[in-house]
Each structure stands twice: as C-alpha cells, then as structure tokens.
Short mmCIF file of C-alpha atoms and ligand atoms in Angstrom, two decimals:
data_model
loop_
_atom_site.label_atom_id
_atom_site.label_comp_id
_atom_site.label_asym_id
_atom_site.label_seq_id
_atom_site.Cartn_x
_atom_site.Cartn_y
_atom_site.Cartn_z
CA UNK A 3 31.92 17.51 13.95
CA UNK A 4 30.89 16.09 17.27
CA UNK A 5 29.62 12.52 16.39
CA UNK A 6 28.32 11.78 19.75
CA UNK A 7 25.00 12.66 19.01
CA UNK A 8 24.73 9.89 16.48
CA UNK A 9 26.04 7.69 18.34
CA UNK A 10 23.39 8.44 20.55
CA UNK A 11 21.03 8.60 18.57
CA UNK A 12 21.64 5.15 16.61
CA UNK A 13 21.92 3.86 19.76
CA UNK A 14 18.67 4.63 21.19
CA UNK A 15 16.59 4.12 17.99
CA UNK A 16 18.22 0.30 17.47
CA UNK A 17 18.61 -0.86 21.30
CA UNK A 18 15.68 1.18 22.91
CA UNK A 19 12.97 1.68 20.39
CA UNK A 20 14.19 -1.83 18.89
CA UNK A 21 14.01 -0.68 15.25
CA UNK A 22 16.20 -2.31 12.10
CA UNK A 23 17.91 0.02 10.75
CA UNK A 24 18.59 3.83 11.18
CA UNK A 25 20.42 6.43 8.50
CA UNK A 26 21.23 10.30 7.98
CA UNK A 27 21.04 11.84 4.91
CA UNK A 28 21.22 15.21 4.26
CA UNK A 29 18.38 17.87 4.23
CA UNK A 30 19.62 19.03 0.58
CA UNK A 31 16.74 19.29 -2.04
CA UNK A 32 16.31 15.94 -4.43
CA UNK A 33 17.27 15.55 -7.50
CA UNK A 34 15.33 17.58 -10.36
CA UNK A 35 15.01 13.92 -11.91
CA UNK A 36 14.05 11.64 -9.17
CA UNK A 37 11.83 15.10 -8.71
CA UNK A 38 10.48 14.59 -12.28
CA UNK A 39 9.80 10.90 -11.50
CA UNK A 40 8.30 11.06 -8.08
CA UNK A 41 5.58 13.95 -9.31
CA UNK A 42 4.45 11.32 -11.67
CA UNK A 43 3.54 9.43 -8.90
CA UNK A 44 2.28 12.02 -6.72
CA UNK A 45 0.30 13.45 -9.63
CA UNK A 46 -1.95 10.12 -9.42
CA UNK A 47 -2.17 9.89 -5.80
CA UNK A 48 -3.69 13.76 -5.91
CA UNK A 49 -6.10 12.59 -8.70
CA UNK A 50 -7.25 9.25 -7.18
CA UNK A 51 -7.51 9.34 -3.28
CA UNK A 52 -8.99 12.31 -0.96
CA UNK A 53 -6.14 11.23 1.32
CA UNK A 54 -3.50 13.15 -1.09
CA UNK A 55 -5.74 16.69 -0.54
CA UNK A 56 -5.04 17.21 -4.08
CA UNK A 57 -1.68 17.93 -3.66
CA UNK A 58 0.42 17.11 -6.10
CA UNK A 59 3.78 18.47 -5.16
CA UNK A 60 7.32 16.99 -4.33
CA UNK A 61 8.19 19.10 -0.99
CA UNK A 62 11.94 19.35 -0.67
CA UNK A 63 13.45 18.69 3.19
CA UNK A 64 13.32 22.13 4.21
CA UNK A 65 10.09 22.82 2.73
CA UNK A 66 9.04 21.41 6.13
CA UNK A 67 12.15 23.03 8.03
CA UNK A 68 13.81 26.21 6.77
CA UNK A 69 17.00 25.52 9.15
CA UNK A 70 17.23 21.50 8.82
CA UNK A 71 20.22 20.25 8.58
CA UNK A 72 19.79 16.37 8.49
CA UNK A 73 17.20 13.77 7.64
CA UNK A 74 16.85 10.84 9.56
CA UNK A 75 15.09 7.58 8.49
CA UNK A 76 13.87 4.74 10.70
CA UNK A 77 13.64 1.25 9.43
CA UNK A 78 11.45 -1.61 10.87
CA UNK A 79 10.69 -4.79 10.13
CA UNK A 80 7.49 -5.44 7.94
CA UNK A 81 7.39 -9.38 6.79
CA UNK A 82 4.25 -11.14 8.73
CA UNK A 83 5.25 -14.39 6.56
CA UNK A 84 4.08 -15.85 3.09
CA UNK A 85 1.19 -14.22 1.71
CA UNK A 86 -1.96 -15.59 0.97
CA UNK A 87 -2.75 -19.26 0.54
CA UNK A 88 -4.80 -18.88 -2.64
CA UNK A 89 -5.52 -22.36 -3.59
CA UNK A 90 -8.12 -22.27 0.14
CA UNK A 91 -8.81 -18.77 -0.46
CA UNK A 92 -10.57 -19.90 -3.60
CA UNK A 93 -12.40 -23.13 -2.09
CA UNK A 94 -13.30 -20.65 0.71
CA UNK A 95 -14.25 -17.47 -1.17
CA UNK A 96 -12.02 -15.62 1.28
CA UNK A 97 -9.96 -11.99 0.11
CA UNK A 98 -6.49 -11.20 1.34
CA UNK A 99 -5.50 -8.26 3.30
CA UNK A 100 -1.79 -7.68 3.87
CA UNK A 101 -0.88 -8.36 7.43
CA UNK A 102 1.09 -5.53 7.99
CA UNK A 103 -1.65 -3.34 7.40
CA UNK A 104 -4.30 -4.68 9.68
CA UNK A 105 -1.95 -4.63 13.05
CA UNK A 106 -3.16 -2.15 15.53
CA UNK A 107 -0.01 -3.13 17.52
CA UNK A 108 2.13 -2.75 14.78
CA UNK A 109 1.06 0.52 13.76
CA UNK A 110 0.86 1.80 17.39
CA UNK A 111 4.02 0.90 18.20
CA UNK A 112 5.53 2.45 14.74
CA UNK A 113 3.63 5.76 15.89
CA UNK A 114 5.22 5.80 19.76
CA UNK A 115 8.77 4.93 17.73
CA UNK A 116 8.30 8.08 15.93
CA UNK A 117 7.48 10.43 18.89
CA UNK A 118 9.84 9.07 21.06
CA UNK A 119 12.39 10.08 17.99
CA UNK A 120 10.95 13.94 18.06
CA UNK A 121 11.14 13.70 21.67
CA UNK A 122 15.23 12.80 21.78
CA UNK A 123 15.83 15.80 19.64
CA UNK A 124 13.44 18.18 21.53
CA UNK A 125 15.15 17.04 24.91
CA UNK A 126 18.58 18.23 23.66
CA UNK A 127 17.61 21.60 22.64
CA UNK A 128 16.90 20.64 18.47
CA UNK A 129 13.74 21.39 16.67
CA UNK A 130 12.84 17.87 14.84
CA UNK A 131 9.49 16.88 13.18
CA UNK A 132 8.24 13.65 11.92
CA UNK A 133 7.69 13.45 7.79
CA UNK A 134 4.88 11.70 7.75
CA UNK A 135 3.52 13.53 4.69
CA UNK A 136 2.91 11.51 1.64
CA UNK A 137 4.65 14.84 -0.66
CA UNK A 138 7.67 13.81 0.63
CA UNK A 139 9.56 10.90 -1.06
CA UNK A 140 11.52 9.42 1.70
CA UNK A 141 12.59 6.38 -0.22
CA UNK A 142 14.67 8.38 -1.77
CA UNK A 143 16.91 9.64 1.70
CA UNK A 144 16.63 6.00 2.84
CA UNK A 145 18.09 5.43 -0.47
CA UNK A 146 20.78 8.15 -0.06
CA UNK A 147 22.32 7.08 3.66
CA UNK A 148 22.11 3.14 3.09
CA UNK A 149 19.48 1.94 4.55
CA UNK A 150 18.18 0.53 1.62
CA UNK A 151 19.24 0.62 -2.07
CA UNK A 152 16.35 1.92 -4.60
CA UNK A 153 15.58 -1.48 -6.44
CA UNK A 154 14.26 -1.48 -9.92
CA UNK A 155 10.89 -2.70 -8.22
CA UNK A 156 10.92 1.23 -6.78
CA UNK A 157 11.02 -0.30 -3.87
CA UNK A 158 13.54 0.04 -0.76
CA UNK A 159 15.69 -3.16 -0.26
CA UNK A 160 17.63 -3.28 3.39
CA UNK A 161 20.32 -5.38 3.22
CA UNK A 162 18.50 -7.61 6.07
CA UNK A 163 14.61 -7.21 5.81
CA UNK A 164 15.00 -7.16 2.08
CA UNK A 165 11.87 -5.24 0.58
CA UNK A 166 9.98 -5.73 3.47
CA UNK A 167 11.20 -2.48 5.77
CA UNK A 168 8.83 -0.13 7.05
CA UNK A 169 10.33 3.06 6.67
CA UNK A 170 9.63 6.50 8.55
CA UNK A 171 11.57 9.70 8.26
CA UNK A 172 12.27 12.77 10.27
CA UNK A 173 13.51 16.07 9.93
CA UNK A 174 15.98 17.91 12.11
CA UNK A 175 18.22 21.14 13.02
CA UNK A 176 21.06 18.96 14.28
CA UNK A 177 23.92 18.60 12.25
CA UNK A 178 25.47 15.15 12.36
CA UNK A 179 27.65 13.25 9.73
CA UNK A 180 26.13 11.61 6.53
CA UNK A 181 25.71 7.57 6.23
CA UNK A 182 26.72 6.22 2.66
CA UNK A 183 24.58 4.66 -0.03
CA UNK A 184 24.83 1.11 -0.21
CA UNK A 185 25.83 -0.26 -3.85
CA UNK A 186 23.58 -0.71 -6.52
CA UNK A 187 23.04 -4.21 -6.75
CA UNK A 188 20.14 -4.47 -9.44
CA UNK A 189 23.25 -4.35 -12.55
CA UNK A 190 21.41 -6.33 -15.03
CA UNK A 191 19.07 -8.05 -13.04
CA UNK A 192 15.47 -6.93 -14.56
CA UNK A 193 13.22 -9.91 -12.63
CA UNK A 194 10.93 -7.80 -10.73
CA UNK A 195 10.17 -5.58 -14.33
CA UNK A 196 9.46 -9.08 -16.35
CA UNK A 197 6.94 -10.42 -13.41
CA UNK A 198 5.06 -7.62 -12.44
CA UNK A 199 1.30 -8.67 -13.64
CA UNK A 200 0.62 -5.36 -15.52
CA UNK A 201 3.89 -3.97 -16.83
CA UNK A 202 3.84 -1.33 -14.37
CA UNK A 203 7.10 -1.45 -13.91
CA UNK A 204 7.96 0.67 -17.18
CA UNK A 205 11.43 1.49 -16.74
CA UNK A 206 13.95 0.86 -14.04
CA UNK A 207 13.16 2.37 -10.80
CA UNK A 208 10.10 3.81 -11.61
CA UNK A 209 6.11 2.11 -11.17
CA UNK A 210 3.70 3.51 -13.26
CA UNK A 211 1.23 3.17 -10.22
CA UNK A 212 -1.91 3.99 -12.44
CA UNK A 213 -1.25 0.08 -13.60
CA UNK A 214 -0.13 -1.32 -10.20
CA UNK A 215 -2.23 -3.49 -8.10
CA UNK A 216 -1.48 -2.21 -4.93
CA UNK A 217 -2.13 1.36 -5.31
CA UNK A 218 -5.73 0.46 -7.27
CA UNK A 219 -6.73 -1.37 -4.72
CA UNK A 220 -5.40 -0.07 -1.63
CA UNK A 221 -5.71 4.16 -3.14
CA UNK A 222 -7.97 4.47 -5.95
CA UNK A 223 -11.01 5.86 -5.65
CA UNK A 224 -11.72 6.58 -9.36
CA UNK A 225 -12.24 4.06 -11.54
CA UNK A 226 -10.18 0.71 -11.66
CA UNK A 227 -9.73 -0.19 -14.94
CA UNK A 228 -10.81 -3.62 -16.50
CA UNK A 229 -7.43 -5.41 -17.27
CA UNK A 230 -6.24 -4.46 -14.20
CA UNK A 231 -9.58 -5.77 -12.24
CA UNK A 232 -9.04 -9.09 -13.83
CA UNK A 233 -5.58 -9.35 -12.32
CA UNK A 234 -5.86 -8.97 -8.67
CA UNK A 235 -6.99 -12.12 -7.73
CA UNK A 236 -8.51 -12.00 -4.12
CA UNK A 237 -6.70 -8.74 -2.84
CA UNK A 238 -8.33 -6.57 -0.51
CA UNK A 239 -6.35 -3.49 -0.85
CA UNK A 240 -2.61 -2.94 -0.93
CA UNK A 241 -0.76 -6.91 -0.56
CA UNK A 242 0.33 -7.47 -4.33
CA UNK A 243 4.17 -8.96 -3.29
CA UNK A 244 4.71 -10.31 -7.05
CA UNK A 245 7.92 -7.85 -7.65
CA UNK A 246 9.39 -8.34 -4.09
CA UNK A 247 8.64 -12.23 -3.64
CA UNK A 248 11.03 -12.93 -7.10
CA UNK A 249 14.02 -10.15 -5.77
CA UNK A 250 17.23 -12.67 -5.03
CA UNK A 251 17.24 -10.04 -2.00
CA UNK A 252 14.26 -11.12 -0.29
CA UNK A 253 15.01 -14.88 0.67
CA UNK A 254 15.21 -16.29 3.61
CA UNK A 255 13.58 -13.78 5.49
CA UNK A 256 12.73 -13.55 9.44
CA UNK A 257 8.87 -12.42 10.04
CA UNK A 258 8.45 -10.11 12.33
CA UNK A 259 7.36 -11.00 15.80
CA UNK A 260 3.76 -9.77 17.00
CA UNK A 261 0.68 -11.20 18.21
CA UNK A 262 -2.36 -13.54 16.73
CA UNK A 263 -4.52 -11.63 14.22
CA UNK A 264 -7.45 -13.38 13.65
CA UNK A 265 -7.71 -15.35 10.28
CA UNK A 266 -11.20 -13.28 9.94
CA UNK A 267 -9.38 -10.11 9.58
CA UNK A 268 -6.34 -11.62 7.01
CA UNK A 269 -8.98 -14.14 5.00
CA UNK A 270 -12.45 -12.70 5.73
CA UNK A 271 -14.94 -14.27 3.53
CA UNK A 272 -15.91 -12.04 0.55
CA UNK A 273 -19.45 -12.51 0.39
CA UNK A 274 -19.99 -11.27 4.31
CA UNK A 275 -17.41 -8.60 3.39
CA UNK A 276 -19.87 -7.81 0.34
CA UNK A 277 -22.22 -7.08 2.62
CA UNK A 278 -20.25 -5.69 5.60
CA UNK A 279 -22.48 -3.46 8.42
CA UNK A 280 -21.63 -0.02 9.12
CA UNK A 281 -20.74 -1.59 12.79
CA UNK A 282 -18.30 -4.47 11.77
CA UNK A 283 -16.53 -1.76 9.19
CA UNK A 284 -16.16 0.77 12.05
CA UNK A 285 -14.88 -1.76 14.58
CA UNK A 286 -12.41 -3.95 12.76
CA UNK A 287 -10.98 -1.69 9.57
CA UNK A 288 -11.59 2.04 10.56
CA UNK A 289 -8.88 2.01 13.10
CA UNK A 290 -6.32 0.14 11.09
CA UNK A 291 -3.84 1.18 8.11
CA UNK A 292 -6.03 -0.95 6.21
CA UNK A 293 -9.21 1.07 7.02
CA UNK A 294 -7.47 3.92 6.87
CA UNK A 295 -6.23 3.70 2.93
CA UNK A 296 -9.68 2.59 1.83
CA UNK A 297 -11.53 5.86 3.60
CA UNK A 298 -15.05 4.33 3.02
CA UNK A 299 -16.31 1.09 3.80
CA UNK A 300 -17.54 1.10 -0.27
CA UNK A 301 -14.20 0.87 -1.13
CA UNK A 302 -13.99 -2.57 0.19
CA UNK A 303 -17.16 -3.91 -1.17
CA UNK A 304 -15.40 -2.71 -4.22
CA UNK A 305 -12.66 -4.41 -3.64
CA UNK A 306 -14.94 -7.80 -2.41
CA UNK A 307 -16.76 -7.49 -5.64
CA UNK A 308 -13.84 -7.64 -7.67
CA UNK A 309 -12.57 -10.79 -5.68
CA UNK A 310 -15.50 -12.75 -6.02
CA UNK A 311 -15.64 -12.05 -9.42
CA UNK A 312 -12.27 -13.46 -10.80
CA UNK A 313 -12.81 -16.53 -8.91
CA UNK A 314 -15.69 -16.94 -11.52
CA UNK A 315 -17.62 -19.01 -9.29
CA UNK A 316 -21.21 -19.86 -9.19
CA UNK A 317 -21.28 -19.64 -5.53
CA UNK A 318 -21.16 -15.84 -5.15
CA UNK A 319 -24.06 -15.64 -7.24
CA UNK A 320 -26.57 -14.80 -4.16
CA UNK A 321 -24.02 -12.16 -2.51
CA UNK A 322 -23.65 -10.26 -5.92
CA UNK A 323 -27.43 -10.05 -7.21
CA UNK A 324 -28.06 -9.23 -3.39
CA UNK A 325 -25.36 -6.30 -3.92
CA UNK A 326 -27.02 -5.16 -7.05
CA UNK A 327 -29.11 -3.18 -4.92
CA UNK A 328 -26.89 -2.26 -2.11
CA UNK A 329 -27.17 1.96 -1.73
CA UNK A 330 -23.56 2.50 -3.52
CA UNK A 331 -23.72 2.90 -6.93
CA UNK A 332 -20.20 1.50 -7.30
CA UNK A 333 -20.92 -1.29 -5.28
CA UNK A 334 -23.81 -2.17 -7.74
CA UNK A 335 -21.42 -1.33 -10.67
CA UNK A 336 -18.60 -3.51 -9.63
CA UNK A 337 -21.00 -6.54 -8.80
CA UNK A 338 -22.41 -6.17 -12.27
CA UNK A 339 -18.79 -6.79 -13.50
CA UNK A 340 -18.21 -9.67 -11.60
CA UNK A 341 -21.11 -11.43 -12.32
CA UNK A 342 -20.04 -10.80 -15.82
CA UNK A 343 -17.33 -12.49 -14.84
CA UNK A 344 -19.22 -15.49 -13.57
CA UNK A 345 -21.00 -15.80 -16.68
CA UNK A 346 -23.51 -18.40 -15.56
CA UNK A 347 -27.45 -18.17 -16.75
CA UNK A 348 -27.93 -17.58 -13.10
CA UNK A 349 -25.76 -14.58 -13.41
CA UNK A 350 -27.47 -13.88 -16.17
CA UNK A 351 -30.58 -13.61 -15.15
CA UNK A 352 -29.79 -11.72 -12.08
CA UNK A 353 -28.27 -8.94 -14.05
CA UNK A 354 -31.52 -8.72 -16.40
CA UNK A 355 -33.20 -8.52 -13.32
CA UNK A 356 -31.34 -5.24 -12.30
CA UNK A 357 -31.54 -4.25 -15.44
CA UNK A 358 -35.20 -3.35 -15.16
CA UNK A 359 -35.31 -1.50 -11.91
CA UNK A 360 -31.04 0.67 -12.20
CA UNK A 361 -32.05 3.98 -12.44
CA UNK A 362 -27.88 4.86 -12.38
CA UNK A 363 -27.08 5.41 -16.03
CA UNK A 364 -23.21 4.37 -14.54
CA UNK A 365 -24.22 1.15 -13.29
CA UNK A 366 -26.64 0.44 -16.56
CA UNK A 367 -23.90 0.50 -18.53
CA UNK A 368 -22.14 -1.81 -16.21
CA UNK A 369 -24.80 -4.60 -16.50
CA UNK A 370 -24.96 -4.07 -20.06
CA UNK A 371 -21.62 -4.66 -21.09
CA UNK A 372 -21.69 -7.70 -18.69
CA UNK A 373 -24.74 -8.90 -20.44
CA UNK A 374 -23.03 -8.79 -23.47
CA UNK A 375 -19.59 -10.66 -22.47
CA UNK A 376 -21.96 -13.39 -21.47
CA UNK A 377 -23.63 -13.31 -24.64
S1 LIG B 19 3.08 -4.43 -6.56
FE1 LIG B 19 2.42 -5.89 -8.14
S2 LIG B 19 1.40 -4.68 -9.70
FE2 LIG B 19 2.58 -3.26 -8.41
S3 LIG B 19 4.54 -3.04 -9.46
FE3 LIG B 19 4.78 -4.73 -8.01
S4 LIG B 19 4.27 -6.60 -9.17
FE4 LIG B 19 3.52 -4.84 -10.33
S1 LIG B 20 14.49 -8.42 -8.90
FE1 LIG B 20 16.49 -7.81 -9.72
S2 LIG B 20 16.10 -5.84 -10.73
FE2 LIG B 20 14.39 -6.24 -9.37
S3 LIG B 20 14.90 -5.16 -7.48
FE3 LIG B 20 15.56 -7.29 -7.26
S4 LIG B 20 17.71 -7.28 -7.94
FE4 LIG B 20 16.79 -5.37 -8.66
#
C-alpha cells in the first residue's frame, strides 16, 4: 500500500491545520455490542432533544459511504483551564458555562479544519465527507486507531490532552494503512465511576446519560428530574468535569490558546440570565455551541432557575417570583422549584401568590409540592 498519502495527510492536518492528534481506522461496521451500548445512548438523545430528529439509530461507516474505505478522526485541543470558581459564583449568583462551548473562534476554526480536510481528499481525486452526525459514534474509531483510549468515564483520553480532545471524524474512499489502539490503561482503576455525582456511570465504559449532568442540562428538553436538579450546582448547560478532573490522565494539562471571552458570557449572573431579552439571547448564545445545544432561550432560564435555586439564597427571591409569571410555563415551573428550594417565608409567600392566579395545571403542581417541602 502506498503510504504517502498518510503521510500527507498527517502532515497537513498536524503542521497546517495545527490540530493534536490525527488517526485511521477502518470503515468496518462497529461492534454489535458497543452497537448495543451506544443505541442506549442514542435512544435518549432521540427522546429528549429536537436536535436528534428522533433518530435513534447507530449508522455504521458506510451507511454514509457505500465505497469508504477509511475513517479518519481529528483531535484538538479543548481545556480553556480550571472550571468554575464556585465559592464567587455563589457570593455573586453567577452560572457556569463551559468555555469551550461559548468560543465563536474556537468553533469556527474547528469548522474551516474540517473543510479544509474534505477539501485535501476532493483535490486528489477521493470522495470524503465530514461525520458530523450525532448517529455516528466516533469515539469509538478514535478509540480504534489510538487517538484516544475509551476510559471508563466513556470518555476519549489522548495520551496528551487527556479527556479534554475535541474530536471530529471523516469518512473517505482512500485506502490508507490502519493506526493501532493505544492500551487500555483504566485496569482496575474505577475513580471516575465512584465520583460521578449521580451514579451515572453504571458500568465500565458506559454513562447512563438519562442521570448525567451534562446531557440534562446541556440536551434535555423533557423533564429534569429532581435528584438530579439538586446536583448541578450553578451549571448552565453541558460543563460537569467531575469524572475527567479525578482521571490520573488529566494532570498537568496545557489550556488551549485563544482569545479573552468575557467573564459575562463564562459567569453571567443568573438572575439577569432569568430574565434574559429575546435580543441579548440572539446576540450572545444563538451563534455559539452553547446556544446551539439549548435550541430555545427557555432552556436557559431553565437552567438559571435551577442555579439560583440550589444556592438556596434569599437573594434570588425577586428574580424568581418575577419569573413566576414569565410566558414559559417551564420557566414558571422550574422557579417554583427553586424557590422551594429557598424555603424562606418570602419564598413562601411568593409562591401562594402564584398560586392564585397559575392557570397551568403543570406549573400548579410545581408550586404545590414546593409549598409543601417548605411546610
Ligand atoms: S459528566 Fe458528571 S454527571 Fe456526567 S458522568 Fe461525568 S461525573 Fe457523572
Ligand atoms: S479515572 Fe480511572 S477508571 Fe476512570 S477513566 Fe481515568 S483511569 Fe479509567
């Protein structure tokens, strides 16, 4: 086989495009287990987010290419630094939104990476499109040519950027030799499994993402559970790092290098967030991967709501009993929870106040259970 295309190839991805890591697997069909597990996954992605289209399937690699011949998968950087400072997040009433998520530059240049990959194949004569589609479970191929080993966290570890590698794949008619998997190196290790918050680590390898913070708050649009509401602290959307932060293979990490975000955008207070315009949404989340998770800008007054309401603090009083009769019925439902939470009279009295005039019989059930936790 004439390697010279992957050497080309590497070549141009790592010193060019300036991305981390680059591997070829094969376009052979997955496993009929990982299959198994990964449809568990995509099953609850189809039933929570519009995003998924419903679609609940595993594709295969030539699903999307009857001819293919390889899979490639790109590997960039994603570590903006430590996460959020939650000790001045609580004296501040300020949410967290994971960095990663909320650069336009970032994501841009991710996007030109990935064209500029179709384009090297095109320009030698090879068909090659970019797998962008969530039904296909490209962990597992960066798994499969080394550039990351499947942790028990279900997440991708690269020997370098540890859990934090951005991963895109592609599919293509050119034949070029297979990279190895890297070793295993979980062997008894079960750290990740015995921190995660919610147990939704279940077994090794796989996340039981109807209990996992991240895809709750950053994917569902159905109804978040209550013991799972109480655990998220001030989190946005997607930026839980519990089960990468205690991995031995994710110390001493470089963050990635890219410009000033502003603080508003990372740590915006919750109560304006509460109460974000239609303008402000549009402008600053809409055109991020942020934005784009959440769909609807009622998703993150959800998501605000929840925050202010496990720091169970009088303070957000105002900005709840004034979202008790925002338009959004789960924005009124999800305030009545957290100033359940708060459990003040104050509270209190705000949520009898509601009471009288919530025609939703959703939302009246909301304030009444809170009413009763506060006794
Ligand atoms: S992201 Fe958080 S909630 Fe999800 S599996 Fe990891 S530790 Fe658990
Ligand atoms: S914490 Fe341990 S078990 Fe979990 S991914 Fe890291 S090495 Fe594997």
């Amino acid at each position: 086989m004439d390697n010279s295309l992957k050497k080309d190839l590497k070549s141009f991805v790592i010193e060019e495009l300036v991305a981390d890591a680059i591997g070829i697997a094969s376009a052979d069909d997955f496993k009929e287990e990982d299959c198994r597990r990964i449809g568990v996954v995509r099953k609850a992605f189809a039933e929570s987010t519009p995003l998924a289209g419903g679609d609940a399937q595993v594709y295969q690699p030539r699903d999307f290419l009857p001819d293919a011949k390889s899979v490639i998968v790109v590997g960039v950087n994603s570590y903006f630094g430590d996460g959020p400072d939650i000790k001045k997040a609580k004296k501040e009433l300020r949410g967290f939104v994971e960095e990663s998520h909320i650069d336009i530059d970032f994501l841009n240049k991710n996007s030109q990476r990935s064209s500029d990959v179709v384009d090297f194949f095109n320009d030698r004569g090879y068909q090659c499109f970019s797998l962008t589609a969530g039904g296909f479970p490209l962990k597992l191929k960066a798994s499969e040519c080394g550039v990351g080993r499947y942790g028990k966290n279900a997440v991708i570890q690269n020997r370098e950027l540890g859990a934090w590698i951005s991963l895109s794949a592609f599919i293509t008619d050119a034949e070029m030799e297979f990279d190895s998997p890297l070793k295993d190196d979980c062997g008894e290790c079960s750290i990740c499994m015995e921190a995660c918050p919610t147990g939704a680590l279940e077994s090794p390898y796989f996340c039981n993402v109807w209990k996992c913070l991240d895809f709750n708050l950053g994917h569902n649009k159905k109804n978040i559970p209550e013991e799972i509401r109480g655990l998220t602290g001030n989190l946005l959307g997607e930026g839980c790092r519990i089960c990468r932060d205690v991995c031995p293979s994710n110390r001493n990490l470089k963050p990635v290098k890219h410009g000033e975000i502003s603080s508003d955008m990372i740590a915006p207070e919750l109560p304006s967030i509460l109460s974000i315009s239609d303008k402000d949404w549009e402008e600053k989340f809409v055109p991020t991967l942020f934005g784009f998770f959440l769909i609807e800008k009622k998703y993150l007054q959800r998501n605000a709501a929840i925050a202010l309401g496990n720091f169970m603090d009088e303070r957000a009083v105002g900005s709840l009993a004034e979202a008790l009769s925002n338009g959004e019925e789960i924005v009124r439902e999800y305030s009545a929870w957290a100033l359940g939470r708060i459990k003040t009279p104050k509270a209190k009295g705000e949520l009898e106040k509601a009471l009288k005039k919530e025609q939703n019989k959703g939302v009246e059930k909301e304030i009444n259970e809170s009413l009763e936790f506060i006794g």
